mmCIF file of C-alpha atoms in Angstrom:
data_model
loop_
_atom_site.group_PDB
_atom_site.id
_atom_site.type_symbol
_atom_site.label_atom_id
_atom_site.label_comp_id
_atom_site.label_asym_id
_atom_site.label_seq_id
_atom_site.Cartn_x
_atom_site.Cartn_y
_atom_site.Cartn_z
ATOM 1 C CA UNK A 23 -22.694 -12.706 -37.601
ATOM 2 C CA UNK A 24 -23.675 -16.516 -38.308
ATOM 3 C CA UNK A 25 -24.117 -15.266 -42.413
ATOM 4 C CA UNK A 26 -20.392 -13.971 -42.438
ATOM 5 C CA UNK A 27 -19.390 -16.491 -40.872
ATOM 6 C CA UNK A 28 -21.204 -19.765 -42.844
ATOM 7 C CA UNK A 29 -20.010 -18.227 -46.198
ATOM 8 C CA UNK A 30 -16.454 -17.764 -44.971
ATOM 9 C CA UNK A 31 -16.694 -21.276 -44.202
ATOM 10 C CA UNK A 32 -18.360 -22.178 -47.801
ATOM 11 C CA UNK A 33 -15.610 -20.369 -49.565
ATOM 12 C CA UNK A 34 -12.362 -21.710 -47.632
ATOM 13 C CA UNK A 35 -13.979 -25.067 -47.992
ATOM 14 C CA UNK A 36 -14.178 -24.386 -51.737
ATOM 15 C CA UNK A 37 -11.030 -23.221 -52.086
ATOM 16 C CA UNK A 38 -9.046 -25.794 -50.642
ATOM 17 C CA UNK A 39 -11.027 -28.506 -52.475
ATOM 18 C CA UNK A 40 -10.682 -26.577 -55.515
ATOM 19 C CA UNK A 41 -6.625 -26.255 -55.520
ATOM 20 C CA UNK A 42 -5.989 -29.711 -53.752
ATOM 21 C CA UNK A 43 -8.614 -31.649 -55.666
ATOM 22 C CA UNK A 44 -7.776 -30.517 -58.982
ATOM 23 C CA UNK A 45 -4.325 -31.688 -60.148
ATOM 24 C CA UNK A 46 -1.905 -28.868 -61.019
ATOM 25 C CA UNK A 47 -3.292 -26.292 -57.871
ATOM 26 C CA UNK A 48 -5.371 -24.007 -60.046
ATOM 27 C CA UNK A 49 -5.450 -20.877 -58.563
ATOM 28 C CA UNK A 50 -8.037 -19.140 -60.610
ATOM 29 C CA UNK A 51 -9.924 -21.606 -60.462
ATOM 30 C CA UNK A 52 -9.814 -21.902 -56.239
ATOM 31 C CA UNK A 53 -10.510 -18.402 -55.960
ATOM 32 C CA UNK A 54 -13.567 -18.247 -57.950
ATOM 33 C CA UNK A 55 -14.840 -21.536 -56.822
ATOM 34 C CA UNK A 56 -14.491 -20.256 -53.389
ATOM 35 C CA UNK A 57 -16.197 -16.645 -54.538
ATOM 36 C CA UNK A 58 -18.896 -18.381 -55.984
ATOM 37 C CA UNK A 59 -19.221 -20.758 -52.750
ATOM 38 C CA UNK A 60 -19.266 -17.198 -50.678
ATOM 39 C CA UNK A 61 -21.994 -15.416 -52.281
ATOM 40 C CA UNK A 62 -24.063 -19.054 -52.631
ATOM 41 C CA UNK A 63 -24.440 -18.608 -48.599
ATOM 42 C CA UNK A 64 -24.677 -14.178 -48.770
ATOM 43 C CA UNK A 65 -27.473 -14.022 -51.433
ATOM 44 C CA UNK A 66 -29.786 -16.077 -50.362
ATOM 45 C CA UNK A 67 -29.561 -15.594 -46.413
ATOM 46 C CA UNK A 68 -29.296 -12.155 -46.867
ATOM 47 C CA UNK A 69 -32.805 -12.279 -49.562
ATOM 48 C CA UNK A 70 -34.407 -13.943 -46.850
ATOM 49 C CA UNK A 71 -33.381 -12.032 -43.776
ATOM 50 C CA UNK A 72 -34.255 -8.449 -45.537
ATOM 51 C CA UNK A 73 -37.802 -10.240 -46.368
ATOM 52 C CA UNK A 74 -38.583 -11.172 -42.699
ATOM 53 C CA UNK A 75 -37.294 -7.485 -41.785
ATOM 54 C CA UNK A 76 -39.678 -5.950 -44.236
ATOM 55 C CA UNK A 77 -42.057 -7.861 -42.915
ATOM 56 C CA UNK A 78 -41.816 -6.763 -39.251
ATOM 57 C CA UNK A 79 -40.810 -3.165 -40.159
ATOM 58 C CA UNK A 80 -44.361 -3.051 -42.795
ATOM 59 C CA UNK A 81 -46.457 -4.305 -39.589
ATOM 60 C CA UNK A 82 -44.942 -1.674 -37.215
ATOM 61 C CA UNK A 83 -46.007 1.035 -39.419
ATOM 62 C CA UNK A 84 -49.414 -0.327 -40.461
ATOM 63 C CA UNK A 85 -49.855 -0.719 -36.351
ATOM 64 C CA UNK A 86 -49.358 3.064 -36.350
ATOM 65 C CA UNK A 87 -51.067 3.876 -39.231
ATOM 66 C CA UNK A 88 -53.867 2.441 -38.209
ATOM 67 C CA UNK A 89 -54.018 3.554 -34.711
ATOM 68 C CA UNK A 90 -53.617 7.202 -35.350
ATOM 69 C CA UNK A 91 -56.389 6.903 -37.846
ATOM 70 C CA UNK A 92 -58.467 6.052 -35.054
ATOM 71 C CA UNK A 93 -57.283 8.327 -33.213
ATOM 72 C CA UNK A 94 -57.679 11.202 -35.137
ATOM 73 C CA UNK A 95 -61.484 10.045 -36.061
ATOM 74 C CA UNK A 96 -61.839 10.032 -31.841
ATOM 75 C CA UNK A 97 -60.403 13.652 -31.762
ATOM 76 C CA UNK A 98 -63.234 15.070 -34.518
ATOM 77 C CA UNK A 99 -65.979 13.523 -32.736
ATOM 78 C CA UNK A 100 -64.599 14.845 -29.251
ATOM 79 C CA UNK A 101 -64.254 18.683 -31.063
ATOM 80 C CA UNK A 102 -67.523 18.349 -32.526
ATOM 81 C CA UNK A 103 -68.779 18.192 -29.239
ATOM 82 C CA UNK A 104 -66.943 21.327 -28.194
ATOM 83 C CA UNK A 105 -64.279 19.606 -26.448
ATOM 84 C CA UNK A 106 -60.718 20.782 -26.619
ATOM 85 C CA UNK A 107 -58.033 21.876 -24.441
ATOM 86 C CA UNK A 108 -55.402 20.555 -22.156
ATOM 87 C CA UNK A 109 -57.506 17.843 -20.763
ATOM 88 C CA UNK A 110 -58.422 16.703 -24.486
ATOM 89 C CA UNK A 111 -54.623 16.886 -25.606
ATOM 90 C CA UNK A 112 -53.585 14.883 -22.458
ATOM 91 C CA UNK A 113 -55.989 12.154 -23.744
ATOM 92 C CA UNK A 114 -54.888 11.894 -26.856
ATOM 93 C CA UNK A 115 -51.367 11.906 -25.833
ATOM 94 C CA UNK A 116 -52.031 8.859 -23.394
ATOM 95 C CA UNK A 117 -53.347 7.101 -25.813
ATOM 96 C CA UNK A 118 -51.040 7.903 -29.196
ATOM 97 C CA UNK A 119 -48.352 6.280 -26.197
ATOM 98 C CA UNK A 120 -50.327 3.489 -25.643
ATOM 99 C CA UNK A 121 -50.505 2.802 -29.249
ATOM 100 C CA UNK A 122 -46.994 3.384 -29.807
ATOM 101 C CA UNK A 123 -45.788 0.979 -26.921
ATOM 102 C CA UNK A 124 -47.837 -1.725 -28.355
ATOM 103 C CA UNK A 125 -46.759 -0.979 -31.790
ATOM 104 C CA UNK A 126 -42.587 -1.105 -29.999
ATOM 105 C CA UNK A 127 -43.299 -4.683 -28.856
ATOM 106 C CA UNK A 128 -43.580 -5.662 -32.900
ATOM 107 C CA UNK A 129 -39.925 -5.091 -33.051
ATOM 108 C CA UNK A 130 -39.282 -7.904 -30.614
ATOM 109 C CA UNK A 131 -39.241 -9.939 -33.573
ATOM 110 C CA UNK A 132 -36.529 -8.747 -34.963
ATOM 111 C CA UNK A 133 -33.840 -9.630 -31.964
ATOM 112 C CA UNK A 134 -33.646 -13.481 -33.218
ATOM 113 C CA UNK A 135 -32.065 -11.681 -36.827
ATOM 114 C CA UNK A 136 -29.683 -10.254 -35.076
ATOM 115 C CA UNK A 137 -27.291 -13.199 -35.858
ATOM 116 C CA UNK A 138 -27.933 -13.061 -39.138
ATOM 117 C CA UNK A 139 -27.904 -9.388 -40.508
ATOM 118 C CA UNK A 140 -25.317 -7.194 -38.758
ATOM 119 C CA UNK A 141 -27.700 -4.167 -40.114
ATOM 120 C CA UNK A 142 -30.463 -5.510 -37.788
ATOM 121 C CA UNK A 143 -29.954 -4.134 -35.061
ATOM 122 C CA UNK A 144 -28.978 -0.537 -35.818
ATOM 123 C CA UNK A 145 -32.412 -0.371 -38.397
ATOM 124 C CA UNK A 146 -34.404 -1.315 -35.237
ATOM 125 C CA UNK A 147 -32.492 1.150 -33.068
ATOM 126 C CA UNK A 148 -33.499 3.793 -35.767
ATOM 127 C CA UNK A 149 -37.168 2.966 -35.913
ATOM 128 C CA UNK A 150 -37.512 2.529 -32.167
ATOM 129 C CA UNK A 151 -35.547 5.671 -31.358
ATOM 130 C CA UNK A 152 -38.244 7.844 -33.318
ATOM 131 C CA UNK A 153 -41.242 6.118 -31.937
ATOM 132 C CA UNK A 154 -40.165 6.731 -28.236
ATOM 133 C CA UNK A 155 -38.534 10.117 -29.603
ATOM 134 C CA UNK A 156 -42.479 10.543 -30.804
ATOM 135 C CA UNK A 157 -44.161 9.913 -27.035
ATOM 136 C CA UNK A 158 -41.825 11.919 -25.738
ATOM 137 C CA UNK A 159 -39.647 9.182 -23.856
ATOM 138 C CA UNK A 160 -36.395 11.265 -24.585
ATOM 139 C CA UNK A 161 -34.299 9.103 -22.508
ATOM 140 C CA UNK A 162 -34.588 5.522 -23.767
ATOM 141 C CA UNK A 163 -34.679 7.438 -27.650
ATOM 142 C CA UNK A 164 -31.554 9.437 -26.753
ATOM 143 C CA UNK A 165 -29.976 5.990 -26.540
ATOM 144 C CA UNK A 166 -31.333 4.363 -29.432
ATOM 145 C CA UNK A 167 -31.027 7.356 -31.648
ATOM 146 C CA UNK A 168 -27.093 7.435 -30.895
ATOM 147 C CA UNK A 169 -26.596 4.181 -32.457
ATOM 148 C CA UNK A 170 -29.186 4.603 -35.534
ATOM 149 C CA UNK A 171 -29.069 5.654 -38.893
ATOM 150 C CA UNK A 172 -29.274 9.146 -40.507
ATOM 151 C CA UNK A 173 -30.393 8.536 -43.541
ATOM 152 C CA UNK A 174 -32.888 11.515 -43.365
ATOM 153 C CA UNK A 175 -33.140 15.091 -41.642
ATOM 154 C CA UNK A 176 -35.593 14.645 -39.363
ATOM 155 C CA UNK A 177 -33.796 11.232 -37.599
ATOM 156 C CA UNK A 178 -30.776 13.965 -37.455
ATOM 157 C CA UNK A 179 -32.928 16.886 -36.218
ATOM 158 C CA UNK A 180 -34.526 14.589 -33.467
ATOM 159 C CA UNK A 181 -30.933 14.142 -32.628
ATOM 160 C CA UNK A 182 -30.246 17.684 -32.545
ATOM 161 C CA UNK A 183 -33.515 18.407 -30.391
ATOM 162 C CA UNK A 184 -32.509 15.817 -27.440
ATOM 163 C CA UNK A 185 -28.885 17.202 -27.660
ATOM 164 C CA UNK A 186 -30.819 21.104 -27.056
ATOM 165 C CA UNK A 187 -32.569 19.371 -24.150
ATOM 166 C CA UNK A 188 -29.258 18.135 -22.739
ATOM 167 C CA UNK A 189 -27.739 21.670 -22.888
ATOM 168 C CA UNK A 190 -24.776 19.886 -25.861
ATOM 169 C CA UNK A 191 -24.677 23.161 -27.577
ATOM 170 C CA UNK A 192 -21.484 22.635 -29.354
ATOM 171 C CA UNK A 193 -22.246 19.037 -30.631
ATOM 172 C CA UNK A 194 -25.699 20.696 -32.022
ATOM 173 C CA UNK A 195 -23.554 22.876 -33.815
ATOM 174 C CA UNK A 196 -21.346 20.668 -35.391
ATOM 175 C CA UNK A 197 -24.655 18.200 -36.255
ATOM 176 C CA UNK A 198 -25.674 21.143 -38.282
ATOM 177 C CA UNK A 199 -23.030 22.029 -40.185
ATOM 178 C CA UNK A 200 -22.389 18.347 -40.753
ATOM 179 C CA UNK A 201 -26.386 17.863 -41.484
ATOM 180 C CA UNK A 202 -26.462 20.633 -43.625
ATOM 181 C CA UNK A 203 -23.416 19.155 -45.958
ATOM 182 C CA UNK A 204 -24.953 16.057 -45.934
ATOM 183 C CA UNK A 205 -28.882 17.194 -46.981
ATOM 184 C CA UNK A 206 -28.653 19.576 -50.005
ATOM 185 C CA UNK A 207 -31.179 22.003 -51.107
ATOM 186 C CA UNK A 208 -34.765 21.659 -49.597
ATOM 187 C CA UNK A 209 -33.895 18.377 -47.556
ATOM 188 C CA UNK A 210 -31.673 20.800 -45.151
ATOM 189 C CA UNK A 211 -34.858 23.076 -44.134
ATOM 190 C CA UNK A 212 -35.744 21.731 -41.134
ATOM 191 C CA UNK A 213 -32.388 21.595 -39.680
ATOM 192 C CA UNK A 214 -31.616 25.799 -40.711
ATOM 193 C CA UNK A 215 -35.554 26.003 -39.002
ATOM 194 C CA UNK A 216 -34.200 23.932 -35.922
ATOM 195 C CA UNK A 217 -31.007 25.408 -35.437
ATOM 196 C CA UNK A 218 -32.154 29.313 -36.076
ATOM 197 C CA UNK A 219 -34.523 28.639 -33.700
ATOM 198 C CA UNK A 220 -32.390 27.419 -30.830
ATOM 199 C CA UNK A 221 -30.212 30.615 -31.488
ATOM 200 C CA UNK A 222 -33.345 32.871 -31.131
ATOM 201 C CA UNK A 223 -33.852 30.524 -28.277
ATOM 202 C CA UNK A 224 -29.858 31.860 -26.299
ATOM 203 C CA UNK A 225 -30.536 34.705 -27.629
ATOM 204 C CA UNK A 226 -27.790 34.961 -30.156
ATOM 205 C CA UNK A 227 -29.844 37.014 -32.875
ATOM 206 C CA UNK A 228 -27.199 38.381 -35.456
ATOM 207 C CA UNK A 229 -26.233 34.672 -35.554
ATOM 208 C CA UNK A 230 -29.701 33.468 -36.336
ATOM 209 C CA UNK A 231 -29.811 35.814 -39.203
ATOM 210 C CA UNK A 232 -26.501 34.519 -40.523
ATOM 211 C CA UNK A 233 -28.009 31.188 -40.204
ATOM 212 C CA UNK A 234 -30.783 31.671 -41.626
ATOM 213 C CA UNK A 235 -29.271 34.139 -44.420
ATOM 214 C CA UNK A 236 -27.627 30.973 -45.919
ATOM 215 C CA UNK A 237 -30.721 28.459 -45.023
ATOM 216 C CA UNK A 238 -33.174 30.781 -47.351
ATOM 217 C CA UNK A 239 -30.598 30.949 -50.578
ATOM 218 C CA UNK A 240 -30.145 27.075 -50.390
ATOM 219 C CA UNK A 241 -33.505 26.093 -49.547
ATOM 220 C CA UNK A 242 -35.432 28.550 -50.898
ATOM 221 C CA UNK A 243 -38.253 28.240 -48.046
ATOM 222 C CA UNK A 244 -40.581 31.351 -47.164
ATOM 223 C CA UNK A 245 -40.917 30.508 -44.088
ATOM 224 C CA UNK A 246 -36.848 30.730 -43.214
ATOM 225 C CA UNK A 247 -37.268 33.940 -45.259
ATOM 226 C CA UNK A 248 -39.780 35.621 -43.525
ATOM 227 C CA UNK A 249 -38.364 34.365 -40.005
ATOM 228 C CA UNK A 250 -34.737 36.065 -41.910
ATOM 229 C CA UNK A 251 -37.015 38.976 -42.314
ATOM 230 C CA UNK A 252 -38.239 39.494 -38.840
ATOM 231 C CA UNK A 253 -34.985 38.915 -37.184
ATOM 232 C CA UNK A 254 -33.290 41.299 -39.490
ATOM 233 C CA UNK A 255 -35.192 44.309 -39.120
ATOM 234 C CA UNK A 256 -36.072 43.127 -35.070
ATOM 235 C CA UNK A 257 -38.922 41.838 -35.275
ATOM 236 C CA UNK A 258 -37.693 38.871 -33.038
ATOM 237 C CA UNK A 259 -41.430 38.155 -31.427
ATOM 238 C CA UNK A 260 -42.945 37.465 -34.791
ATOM 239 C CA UNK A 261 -39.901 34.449 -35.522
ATOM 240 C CA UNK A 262 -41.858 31.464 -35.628
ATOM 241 C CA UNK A 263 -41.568 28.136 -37.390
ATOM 242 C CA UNK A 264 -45.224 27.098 -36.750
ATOM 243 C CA UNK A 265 -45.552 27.142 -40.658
ATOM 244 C CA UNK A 266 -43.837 24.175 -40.831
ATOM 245 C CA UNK A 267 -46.816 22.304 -39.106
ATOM 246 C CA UNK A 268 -46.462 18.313 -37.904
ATOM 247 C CA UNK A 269 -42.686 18.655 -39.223
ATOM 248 C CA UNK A 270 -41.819 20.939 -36.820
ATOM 249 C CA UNK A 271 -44.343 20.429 -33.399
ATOM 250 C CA UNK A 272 -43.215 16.355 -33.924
ATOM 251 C CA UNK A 273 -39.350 17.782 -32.375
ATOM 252 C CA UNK A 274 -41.355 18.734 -29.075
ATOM 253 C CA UNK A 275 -39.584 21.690 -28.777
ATOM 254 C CA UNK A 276 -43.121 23.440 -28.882
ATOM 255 C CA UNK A 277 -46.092 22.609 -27.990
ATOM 256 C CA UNK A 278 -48.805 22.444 -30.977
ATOM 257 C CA UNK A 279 -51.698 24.769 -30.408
ATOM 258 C CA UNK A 280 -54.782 22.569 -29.862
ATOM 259 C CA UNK A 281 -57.323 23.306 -32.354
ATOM 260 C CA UNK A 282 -60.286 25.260 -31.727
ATOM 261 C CA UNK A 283 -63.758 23.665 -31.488
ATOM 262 C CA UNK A 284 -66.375 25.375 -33.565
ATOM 263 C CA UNK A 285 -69.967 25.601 -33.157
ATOM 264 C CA UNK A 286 -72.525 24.804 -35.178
ATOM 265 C CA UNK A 287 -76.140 24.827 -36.198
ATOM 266 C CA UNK A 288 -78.368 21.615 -36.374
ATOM 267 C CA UNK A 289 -78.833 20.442 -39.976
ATOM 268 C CA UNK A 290 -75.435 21.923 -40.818
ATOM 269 C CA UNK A 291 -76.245 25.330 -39.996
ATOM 270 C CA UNK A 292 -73.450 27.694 -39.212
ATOM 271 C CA UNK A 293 -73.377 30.267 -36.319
ATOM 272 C CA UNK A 294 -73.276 34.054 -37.489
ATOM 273 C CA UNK A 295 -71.827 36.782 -36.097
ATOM 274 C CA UNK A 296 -75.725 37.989 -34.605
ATOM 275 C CA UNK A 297 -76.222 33.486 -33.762
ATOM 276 C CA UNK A 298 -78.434 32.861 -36.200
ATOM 277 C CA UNK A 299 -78.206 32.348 -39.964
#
């Protein structure tokens, strides 16, 4: 990393010049010259570096942002016409990816920084991972995601969901417990939904109870109590995490349930049960 490298020079510079220059070979003095000559080529470097990253990383997400805003006002016109279904949620899944892919090519910027910030490159991983994790491109975000950062559940439960896909059982289960440790209280709900899920999923039941036995006194979440509740006294059918909404259907482990489209009256007017109101 050029930044590492430029300040080690600064400071060895500064050091020798300090202890040589100065008659009686201060040492003190040489070492703090020489910290002071370091952190004159770190701080501002490393200002200007996290600027241009925020920069790039701020017009990813307003890419998004504003594409799925657009999106979404597309989808209410197309329900309002009474269209839904698979051939509707194919659409709009071609098209989120098209948005996405553009949005990707943002990141490109961020390669030439690479020299500079030895961070760089693992915060792009992490942001490109979940955006092909997102359209479903589990291959290229398997790859990215194993050299990202987990500095939130859901970048770990994505994690978890590819491993699920890739039949790594036991290094889901270690994810967990290690997830789990890491993300107290409510931040560790989505990984006790995930993981009880996959073990309704093999069919281990009395362990998805223990699971989720645990999950509900930490996270205090009615949704892992109820699903506690049905597995407990068999209800296994009714277990579902569909509560959970976008947080949940965005691990494609599920499908969302498209939305139905609902008629209505001209002027506003709402069907009745007998068609008129």
């Amino acid at each position: 990393m050029l930044t590492i490298i430029l300040a080690v020079t600064a400071a060895m510079l500064a050091w020798f010049g300090i202890f040589y220059g100065i008659p009686g070979k201060h040492w003190g003095w040489a070492t703090l010259g020489s910290l002071a000559a370091f952190l004159a080529v770190v701080v501002p470097i490393s200002f200007i570096i996290r600027k241009k990253l925020e920069k790039i990383f701020t017009a990813v997400q307003q890419a998004i942002l504003s594409s799925q805003e657009q999106l979404r006002r597309k989808v209410l016109a197309l329900q309002s016409k009474m269209q839904s279904g698979p051939k509707l949620q194919a659409q709009i899944e071609k098209e989120q990816e098209d948005s996405i892919r553009e949005a990707l090519k943002i990141l490109d910027q961020v390669q030439p920084l690479y020299k500079w910030n030895f961070l760089a490159r693992r915060q792009t991983n992490t942001v490109k991972g979940q955006m092909l994790f997102q359209i479903k491109d589990f291959a290229a975000a398997e790859e990215l995601l194993a050299k990202a950062f987990v500095l939130d559940p859901m970048t770990l439960a994505m994690q978890m969901s590819l491993m699920y896909k890739n039949g790594r059982l036991k290094e889901l289960e270690k994810a967990f417990h290690t997830g789990v440790g890491r993300f107290k209280d409510e931040q560790g709900t989505i990984l006790y939904a995930l993981y009880s899920w996959v073990l309704v999923a093999e069919n281990r039941i009395n362990d998805a109870v223990a699971v989720l036995a645990e999950g509900k006194k930490k996270c205090e979440n009615p949704i892992l109590a109820q699903n506690w509740d049905h597995l407990a006294n068999g209800r296994q059918r009714r277990f579902s995490n569909a509560g959970f909404g976008d947080s949940w259907y965005s691990l494609h482990l599920e499908n969302m349930p498209m939305p139905k489209a609902k008629a209505q009256m001209p002027f506003g007017g709402k069907v009745s049960r007998s068609g008129f109101r």
